[in-house]
PDB file of C-alpha atoms in Angstrom:
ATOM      1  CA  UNK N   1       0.000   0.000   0.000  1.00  0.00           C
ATOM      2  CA  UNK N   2       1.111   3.322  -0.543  1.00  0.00           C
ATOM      3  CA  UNK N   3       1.240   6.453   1.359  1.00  0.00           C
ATOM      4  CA  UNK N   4      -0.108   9.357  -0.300  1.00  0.00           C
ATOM      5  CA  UNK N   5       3.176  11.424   0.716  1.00  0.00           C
ATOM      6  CA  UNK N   6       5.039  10.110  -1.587  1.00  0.00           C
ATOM      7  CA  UNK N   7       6.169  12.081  -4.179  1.00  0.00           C
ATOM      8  CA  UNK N   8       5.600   9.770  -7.531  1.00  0.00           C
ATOM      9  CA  UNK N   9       1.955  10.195  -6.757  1.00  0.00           C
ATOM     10  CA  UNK N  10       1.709  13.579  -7.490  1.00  0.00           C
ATOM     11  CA  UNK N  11       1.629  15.505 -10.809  1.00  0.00           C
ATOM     12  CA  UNK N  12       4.265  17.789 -11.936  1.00  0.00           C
ATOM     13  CA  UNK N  13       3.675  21.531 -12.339  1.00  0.00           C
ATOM     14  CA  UNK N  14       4.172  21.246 -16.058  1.00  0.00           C
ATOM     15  CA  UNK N  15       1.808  18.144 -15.991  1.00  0.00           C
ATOM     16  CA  UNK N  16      -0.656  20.207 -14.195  1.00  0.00           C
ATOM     17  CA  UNK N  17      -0.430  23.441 -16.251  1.00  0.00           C
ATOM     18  CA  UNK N  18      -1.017  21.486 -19.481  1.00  0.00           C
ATOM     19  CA  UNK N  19      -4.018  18.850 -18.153  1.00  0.00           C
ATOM     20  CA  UNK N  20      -5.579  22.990 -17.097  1.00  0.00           C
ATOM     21  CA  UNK N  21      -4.222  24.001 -20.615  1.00  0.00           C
ATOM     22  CA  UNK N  22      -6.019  21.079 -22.282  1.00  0.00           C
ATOM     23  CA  UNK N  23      -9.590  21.694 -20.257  1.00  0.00           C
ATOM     24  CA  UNK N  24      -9.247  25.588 -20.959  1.00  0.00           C
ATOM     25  CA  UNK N  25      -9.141  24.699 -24.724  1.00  0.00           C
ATOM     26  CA  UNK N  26     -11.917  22.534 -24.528  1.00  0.00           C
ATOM     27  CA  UNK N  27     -14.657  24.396 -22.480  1.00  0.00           C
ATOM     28  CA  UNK N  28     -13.354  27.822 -23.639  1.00  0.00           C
ATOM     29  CA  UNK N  29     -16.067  27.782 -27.296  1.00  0.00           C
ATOM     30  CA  UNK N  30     -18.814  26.666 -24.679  1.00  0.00           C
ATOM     31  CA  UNK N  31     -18.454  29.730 -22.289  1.00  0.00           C
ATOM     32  CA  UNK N  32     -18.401  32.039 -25.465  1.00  0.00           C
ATOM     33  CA  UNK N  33     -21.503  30.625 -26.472  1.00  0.00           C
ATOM     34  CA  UNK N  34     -23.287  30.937 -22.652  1.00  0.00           C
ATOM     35  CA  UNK N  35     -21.832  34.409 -22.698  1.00  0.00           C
ATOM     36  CA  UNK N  36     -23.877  35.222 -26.168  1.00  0.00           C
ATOM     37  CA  UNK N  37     -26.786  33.509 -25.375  1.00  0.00           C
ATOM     38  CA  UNK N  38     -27.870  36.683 -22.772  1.00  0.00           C
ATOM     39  CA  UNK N  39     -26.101  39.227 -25.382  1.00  0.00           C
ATOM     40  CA  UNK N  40     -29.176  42.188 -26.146  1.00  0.00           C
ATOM     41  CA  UNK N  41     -27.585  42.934 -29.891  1.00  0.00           C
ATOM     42  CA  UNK N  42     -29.316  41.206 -33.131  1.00  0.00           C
ATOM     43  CA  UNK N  43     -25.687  41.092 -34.025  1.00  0.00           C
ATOM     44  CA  UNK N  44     -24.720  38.287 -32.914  1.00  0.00           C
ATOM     45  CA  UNK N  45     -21.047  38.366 -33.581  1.00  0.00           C
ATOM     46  CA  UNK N  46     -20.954  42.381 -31.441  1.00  0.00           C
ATOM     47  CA  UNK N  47     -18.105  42.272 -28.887  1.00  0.00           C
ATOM     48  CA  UNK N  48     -18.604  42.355 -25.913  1.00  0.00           C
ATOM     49  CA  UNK N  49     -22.034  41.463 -25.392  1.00  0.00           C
ATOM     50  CA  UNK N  50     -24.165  44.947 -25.214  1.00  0.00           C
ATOM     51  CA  UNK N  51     -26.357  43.789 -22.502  1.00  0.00           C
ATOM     52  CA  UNK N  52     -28.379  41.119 -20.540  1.00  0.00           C
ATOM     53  CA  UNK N  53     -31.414  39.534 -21.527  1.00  0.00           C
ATOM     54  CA  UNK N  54     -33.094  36.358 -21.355  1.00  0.00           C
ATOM     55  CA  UNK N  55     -35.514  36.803 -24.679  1.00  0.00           C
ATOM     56  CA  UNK N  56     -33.418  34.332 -26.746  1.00  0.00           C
ATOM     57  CA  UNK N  57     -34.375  31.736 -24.167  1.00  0.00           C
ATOM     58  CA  UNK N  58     -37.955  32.823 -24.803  1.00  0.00           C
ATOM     59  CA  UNK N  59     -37.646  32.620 -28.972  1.00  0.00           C
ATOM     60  CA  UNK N  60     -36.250  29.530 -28.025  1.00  0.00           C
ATOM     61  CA  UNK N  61     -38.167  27.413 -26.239  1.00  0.00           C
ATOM     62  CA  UNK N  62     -41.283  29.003 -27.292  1.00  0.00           C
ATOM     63  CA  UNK N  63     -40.945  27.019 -30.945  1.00  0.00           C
ATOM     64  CA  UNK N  64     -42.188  23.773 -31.205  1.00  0.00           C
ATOM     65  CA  UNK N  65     -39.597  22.481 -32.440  1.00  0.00           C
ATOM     66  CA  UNK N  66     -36.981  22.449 -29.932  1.00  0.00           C
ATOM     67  CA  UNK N  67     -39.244  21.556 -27.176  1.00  0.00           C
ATOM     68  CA  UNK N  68     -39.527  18.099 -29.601  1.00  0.00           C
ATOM     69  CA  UNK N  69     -35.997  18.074 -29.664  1.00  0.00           C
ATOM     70  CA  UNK N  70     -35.656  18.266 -26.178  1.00  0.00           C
ATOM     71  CA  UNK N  71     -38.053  16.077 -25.205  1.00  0.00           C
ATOM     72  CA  UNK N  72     -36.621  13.073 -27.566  1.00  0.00           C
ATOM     73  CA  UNK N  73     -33.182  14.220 -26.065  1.00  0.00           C
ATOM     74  CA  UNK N  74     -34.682  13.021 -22.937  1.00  0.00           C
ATOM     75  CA  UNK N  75     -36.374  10.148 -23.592  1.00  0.00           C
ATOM     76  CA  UNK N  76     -33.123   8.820 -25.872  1.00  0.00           C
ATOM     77  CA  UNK N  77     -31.246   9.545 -22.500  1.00  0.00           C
ATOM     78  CA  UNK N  78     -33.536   8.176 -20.319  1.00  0.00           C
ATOM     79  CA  UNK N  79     -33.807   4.536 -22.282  1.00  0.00           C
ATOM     80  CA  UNK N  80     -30.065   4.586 -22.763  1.00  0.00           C
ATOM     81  CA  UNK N  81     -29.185   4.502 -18.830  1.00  0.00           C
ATOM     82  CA  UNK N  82     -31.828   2.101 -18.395  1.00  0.00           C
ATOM     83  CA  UNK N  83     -29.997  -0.282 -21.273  1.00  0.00           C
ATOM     84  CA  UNK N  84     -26.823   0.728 -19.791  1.00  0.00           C
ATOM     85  CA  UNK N  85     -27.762   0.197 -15.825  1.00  0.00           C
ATOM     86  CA  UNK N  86     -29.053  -3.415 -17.183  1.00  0.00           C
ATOM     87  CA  UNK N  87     -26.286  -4.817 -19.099  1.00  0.00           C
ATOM     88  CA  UNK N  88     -24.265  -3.222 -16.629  1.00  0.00           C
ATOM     89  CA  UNK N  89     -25.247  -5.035 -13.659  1.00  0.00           C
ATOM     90  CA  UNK N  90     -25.511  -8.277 -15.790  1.00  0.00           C
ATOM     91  CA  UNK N  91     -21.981  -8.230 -16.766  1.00  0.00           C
ATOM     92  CA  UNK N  92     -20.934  -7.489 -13.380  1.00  0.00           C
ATOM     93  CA  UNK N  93     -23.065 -10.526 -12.042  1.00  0.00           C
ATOM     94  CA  UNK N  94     -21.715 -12.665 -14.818  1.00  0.00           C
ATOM     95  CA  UNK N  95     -18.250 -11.640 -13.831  1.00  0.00           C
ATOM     96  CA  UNK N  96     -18.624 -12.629 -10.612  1.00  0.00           C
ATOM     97  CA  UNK N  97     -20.265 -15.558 -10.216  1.00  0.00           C
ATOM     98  CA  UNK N  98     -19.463 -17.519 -13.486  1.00  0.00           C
ATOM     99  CA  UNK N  99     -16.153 -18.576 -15.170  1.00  0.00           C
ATOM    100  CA  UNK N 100     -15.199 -18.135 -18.859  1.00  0.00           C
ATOM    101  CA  UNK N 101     -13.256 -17.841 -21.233  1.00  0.00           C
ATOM    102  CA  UNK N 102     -11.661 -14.232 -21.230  1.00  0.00           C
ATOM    103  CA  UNK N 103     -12.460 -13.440 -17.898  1.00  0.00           C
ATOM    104  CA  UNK N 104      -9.113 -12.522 -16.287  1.00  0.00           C
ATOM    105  CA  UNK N 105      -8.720 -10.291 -19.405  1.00  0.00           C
ATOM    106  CA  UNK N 106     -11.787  -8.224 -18.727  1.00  0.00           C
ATOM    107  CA  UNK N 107     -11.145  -7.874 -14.904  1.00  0.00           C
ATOM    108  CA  UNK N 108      -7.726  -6.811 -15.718  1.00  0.00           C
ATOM    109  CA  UNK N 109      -8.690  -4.467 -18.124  1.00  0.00           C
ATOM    110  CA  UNK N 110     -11.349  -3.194 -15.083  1.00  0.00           C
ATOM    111  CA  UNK N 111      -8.749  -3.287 -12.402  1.00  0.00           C
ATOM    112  CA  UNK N 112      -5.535  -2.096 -13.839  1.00  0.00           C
ATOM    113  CA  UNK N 113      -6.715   1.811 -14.176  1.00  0.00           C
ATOM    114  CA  UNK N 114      -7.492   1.548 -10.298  1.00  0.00           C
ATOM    115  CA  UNK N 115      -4.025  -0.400  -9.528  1.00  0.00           C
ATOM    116  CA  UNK N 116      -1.632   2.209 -12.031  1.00  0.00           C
ATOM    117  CA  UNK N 117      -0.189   5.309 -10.109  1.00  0.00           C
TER     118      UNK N 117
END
């Protein structure tokens, strides 16, 4: 067992800076795009945004046809856990209880993320 003290458990500054880097990159478009949903201009491509306003949200969700879209969003989500949460818990009991062949692949594949520093 190790201690969590030691220093090969911990990530270097440089490691650090770039794994922030990386997640900056990534979520950076989808704060732009928060920021100009509550922009006042009918410009959308003024910057900065001129003001605050929620109408978009009401053009939005006033049209049919997203409130379809996010209503089938839903339900696809919905059935998808339940398919997931089933074969899930099935290949977890089958895992456990039975033997065959392949079976020390798939647990290692499940434990060696946990075991790796």
């Amino acid at each position: 067992m190790r201690s969590d003290s030691s220093s090969y458990d911990r990530a270097s500054w440089g490691l650090k800076l770039a794994a922030w880097a990386g997640l900056l990159f990534l979520h950076f478009p989808i704060l732009i795009i928060f920021i100009y949903a509550f922009n006042t201009e009918e410009a959308a491509f003024s910057f900065p945004p001129q003001g605050f306003t929620l109408h978009w949200f009401s053009v939005a969700f006033a049209r049919v046809d997203v409130l379809e879209s996010i209503k089938l969003s839903l339900q696809i989500a919905c059935l998808s856990t339940l398919i997931a949460l089933v074969l899930g818990t099935l290949a977890a009991a089958a895992l456990y209880r039975r033997d065959f062949f392949g079976k020390e692949g798939i647990s290692l594949m499940l434990i060696l993320p946990i075991a790796l520093p």
